[in-house]
Coordinates of C-alpha atoms in Angstrom, one line a residue:
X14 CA 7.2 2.4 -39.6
X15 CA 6.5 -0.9 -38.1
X16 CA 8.0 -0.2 -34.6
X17 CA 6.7 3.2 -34.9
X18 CA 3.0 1.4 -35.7
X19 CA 3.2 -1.2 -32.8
X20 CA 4.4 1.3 -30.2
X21 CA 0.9 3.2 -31.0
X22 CA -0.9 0.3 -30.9
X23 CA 1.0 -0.9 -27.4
X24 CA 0.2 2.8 -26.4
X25 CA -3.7 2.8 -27.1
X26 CA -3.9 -0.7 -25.8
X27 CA -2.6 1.1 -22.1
X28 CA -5.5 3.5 -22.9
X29 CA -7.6 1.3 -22.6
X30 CA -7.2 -1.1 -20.1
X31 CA -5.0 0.5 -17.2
X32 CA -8.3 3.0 -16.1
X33 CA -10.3 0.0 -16.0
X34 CA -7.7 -2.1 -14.3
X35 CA -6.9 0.7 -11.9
X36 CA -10.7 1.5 -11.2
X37 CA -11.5 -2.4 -10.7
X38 CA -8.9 -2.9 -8.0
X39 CA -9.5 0.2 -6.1
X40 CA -13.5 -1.0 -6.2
X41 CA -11.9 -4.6 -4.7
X42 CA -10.0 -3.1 -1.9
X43 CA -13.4 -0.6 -1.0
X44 CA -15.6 -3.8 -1.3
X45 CA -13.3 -6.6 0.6
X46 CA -12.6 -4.1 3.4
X47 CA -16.2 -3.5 4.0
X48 CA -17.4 -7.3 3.5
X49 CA -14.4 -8.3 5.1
X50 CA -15.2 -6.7 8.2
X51 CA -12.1 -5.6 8.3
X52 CA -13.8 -1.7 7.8
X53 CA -14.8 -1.6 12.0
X54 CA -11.1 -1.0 12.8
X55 CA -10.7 1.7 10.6
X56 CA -14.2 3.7 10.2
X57 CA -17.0 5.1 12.2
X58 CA -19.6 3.1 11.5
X59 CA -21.5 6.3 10.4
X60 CA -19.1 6.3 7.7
X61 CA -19.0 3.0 6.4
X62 CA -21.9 2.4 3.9
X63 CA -19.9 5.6 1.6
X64 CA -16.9 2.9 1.7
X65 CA -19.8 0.5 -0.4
X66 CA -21.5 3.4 -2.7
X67 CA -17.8 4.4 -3.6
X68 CA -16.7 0.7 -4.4
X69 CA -19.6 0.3 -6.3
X70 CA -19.5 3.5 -8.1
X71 CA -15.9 2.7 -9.3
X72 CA -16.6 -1.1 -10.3
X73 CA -19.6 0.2 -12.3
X74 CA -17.3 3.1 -13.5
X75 CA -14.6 -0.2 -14.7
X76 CA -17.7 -2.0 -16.3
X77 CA -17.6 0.9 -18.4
X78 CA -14.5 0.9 -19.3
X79 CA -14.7 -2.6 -20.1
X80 CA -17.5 -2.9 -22.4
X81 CA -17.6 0.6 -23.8
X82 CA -14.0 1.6 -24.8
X83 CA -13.2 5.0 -25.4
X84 CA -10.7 6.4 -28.0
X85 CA -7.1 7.0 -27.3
X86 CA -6.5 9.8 -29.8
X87 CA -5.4 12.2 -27.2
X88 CA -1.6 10.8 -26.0
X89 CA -0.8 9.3 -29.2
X90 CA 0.0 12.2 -31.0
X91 CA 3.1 14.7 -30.2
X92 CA 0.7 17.7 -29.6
X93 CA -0.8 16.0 -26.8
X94 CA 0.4 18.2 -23.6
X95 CA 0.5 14.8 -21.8
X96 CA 4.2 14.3 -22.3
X97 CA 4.6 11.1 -19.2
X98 CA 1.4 9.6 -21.0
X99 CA 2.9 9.5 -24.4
X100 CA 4.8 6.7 -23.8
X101 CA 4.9 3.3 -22.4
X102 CA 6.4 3.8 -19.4
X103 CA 5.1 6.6 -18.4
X104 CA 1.6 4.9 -18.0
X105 CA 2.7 2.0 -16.3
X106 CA 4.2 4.5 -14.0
X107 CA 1.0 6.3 -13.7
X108 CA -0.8 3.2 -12.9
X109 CA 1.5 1.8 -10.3
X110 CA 1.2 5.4 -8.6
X111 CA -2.1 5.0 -8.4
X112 CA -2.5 1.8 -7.5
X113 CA 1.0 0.6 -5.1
X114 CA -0.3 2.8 -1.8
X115 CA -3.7 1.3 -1.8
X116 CA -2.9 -2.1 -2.4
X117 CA -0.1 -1.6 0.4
X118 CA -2.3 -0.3 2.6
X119 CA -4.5 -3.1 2.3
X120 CA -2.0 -5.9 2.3
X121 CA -0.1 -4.7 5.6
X122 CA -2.1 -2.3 8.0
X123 CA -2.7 -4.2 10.9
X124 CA -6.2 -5.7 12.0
X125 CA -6.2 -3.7 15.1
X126 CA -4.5 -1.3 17.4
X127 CA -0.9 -2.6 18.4
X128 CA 0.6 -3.6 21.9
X129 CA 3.2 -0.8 22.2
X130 CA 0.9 1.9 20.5
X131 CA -2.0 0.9 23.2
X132 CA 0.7 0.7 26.0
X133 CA 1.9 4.2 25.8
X134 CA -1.2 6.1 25.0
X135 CA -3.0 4.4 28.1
X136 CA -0.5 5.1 30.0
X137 CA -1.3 9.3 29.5
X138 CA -5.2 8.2 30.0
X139 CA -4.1 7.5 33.7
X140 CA -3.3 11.2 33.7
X141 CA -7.1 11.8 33.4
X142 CA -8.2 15.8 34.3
X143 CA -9.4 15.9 38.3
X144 CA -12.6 15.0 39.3
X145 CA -15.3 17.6 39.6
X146 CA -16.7 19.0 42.9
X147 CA -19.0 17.5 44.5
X148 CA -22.4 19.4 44.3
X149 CA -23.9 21.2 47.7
X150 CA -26.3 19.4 49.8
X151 CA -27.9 22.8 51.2
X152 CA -31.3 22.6 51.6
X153 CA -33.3 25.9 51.3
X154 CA -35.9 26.3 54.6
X155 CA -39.9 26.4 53.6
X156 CA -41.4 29.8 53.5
X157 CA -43.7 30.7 56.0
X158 CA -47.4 31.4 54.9
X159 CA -49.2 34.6 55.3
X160 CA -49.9 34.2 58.9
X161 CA -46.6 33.1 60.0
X162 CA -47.7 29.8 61.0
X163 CA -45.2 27.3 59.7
X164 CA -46.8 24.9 56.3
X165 CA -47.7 21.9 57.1
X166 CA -45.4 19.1 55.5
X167 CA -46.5 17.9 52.6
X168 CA -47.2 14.4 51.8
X169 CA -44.7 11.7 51.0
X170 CA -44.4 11.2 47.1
X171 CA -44.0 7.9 45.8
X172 CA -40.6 6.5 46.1
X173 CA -38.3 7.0 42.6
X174 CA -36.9 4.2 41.3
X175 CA -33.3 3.5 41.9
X176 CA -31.0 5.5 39.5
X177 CA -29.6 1.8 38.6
X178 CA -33.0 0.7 37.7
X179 CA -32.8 2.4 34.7
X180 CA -29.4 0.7 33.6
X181 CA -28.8 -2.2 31.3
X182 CA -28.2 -5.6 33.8
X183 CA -27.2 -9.4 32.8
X184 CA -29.1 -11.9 33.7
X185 CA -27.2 -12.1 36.7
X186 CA -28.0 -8.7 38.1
X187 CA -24.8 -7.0 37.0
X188 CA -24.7 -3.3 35.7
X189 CA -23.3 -3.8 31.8
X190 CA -21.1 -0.7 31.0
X191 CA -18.2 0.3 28.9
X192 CA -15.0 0.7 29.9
X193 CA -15.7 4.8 29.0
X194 CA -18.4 4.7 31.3
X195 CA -16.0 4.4 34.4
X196 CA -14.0 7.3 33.4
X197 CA -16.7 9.3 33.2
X198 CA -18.3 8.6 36.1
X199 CA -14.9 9.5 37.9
X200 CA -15.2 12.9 36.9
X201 CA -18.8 13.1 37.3
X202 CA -20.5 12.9 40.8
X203 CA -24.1 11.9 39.9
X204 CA -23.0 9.1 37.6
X205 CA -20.3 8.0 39.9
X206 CA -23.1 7.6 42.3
X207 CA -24.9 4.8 40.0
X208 CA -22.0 2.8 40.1
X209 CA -20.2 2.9 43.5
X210 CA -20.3 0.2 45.4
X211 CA -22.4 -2.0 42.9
X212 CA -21.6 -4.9 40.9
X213 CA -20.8 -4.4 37.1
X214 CA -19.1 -6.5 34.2
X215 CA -17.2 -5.1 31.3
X216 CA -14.9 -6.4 28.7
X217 CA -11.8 -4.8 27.0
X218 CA -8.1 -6.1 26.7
X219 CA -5.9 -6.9 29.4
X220 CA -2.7 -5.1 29.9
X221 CA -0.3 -5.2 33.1
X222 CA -0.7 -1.8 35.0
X223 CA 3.2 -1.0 35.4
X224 CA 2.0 3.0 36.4
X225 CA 0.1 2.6 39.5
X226 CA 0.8 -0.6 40.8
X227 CA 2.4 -0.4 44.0
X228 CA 0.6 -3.9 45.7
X229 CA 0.7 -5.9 42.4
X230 CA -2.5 -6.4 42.0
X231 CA -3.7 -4.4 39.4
X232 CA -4.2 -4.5 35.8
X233 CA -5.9 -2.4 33.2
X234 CA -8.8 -2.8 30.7
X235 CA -8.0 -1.1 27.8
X236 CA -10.4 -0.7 24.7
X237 CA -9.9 2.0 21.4
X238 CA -11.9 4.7 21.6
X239 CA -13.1 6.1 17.7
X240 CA -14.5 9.4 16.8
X241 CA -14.2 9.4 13.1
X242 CA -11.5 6.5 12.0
X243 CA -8.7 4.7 12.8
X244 CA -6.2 8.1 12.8
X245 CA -8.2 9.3 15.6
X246 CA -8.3 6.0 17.4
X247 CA -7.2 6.7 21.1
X248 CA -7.5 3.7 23.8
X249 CA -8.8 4.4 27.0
X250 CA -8.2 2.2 30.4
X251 CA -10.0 1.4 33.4
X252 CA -8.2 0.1 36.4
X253 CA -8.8 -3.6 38.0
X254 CA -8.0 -5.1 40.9
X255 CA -7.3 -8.6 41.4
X256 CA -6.3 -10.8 44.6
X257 CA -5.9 -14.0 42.0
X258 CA -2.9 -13.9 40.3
X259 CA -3.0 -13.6 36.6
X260 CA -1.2 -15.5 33.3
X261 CA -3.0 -14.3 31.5
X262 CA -1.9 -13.2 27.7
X263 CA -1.3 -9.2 27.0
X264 CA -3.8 -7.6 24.9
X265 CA -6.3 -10.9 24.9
X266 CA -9.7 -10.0 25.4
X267 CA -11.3 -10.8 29.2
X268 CA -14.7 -10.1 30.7
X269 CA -14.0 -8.5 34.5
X270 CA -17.1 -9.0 37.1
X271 CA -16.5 -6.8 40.3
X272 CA -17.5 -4.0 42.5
X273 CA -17.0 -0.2 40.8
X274 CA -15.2 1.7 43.8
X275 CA -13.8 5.3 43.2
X276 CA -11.3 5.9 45.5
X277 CA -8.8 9.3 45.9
X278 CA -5.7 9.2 44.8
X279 CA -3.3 11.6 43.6
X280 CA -5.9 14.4 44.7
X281 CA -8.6 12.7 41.9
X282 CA -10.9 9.8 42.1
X283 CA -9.7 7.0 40.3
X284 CA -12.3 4.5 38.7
X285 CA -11.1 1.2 40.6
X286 CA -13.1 -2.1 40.1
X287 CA -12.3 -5.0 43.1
X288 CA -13.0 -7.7 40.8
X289 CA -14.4 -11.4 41.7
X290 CA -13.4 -12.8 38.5
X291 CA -11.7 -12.5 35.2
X292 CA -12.4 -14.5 32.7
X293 CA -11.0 -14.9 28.7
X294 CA -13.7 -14.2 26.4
X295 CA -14.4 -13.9 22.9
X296 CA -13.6 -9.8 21.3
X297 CA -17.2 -8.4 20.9
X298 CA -18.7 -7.9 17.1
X299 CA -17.3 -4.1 17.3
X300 CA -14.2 -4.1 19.4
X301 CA -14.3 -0.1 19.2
X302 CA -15.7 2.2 21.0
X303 CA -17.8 5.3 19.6

């Protein structure tokens, strides 16, 4: 019958060109995320370059479908086990399942952590485990020699660069670290000693400090954190201090210049830069950390 005929033909026309439609827009959304850019807020970069073989497998894969059609013999028939492809609407319904979450996900995920989402988890990085314990400064007498007369001292060996020397600096002599590299030196006493007391420079997000804040004067750097990909996306904080009053925007991107201190409080040091200025800058090319 003739509606019987173009209801086959409608059927085997869906063959055909849904896989290859579905395969093509999955290989877009792989491929524009990753020349986009917009892949560093969602992937290690580690991981990144299987977001391009996989786009390009699939629009190679649609290419195929494309130019070398395959037959449709298998849900046009009522022996075909396939009873949702059989019909019309069953593979439209297949397709849109398919193909709705993804192109959701691309149109409206957001281009970066949010406000409220950073607020509250750097507000439980402030609750950072305690520092560790200072290491012992004993020093272990010389042995005496064989006939008990006491060794003679032994000469001066050359002076060992500075721990700092050994650091990445700006032009301007300031120590360049990350906003990690405060937290961990907090809990670390060797590394903590590279810092205190020197001039560093940083950059991260601004956010208003409203946990320990009692003078006013202090703000936190925040930047996300990334082990694998955006699910496991944490951001971490470090604590500035500012005499200068501040307007400036929540969440916009500053570069802080200042002197690293590490003071005790609440039984723990607490990374604490004095800074001597706070400038808006640019974001950096990756604004995660790894």
């Amino acid at each position: 019958m003739p509606a019987l005929d173009g209801a086959e033909s409608m059927t085997k026309a869906f063959s055909r060109w849904l896989p290859c439609a579905t395969l093509f827009a999955w290989s877009f959304i792989f491929l524009y995320f990753y020349f986009s850019g917009r892949i560093h807020t969602l992937l290690h970069p580690i991981f990144r370059p299987f977001a391009l073989v996989a786009g390009s497998i699939m629009l190679l894969l649609a290419a195929c479908f494309l130019f070398i059609p395959a037959t449709a013999e298998c849900c046009t028939d009522e022996s075909c086990g396939h009873a949702l492809g059989r019909g019309i609407g069953g593979r439209l319904l297949t397709f849109l399942i398919l193909l709705l979450p993804m192109c959701a996900a691309a149109a409206f995920s957001p281009g970066g952590a949010g406000a409220t989402r950073a607020a509250a988890l750097a507000s439980s990085a402030a609750a950072a485990n305690s520092a560790a314990a200072n290491t012992s400064s004993v020093t272990e007498p010389a042995l005496p020699t064989q006939d008990g007369s006491t060794p003679a001292p032994q000469p001066a060996q050359a002076q060992q660069p500075e721990p700092t020397d050994y650091l990445k600096k700006s032009k301007e002599g300031n120590i360049i670290l990350q906003v990690i590299d405060l937290l961990y030196a907090a809990q670390d006493t060797s590394l903590r000693g590279d810092f205190e007391n020197k001039r560093v420079e940083f950059i991260g997000q601004y956010m208003p400090d409203t946990v320990n804040n009692a003078n006013g004067k202090r703000f936190k750097v925040v930047r996300m954190l990334m082990v694998c990909c955006a699910a496991d996306a944490r951001p971490v904080a470090a604590v500035v201090e500012s005499d200068q009053p501040s307007s400036i925007p929540e969440m916009s991107w500053v570069k802080v210049v200042g002197d690293a201190t590490f003071p005790i409080e609440g039984g723990r040091n607490l990374a604490v830069v004095k800074a001597k200025s706070v400038t808006v800058t640019d974001p950096p090319e990756e604004t995660m950390l790894y």
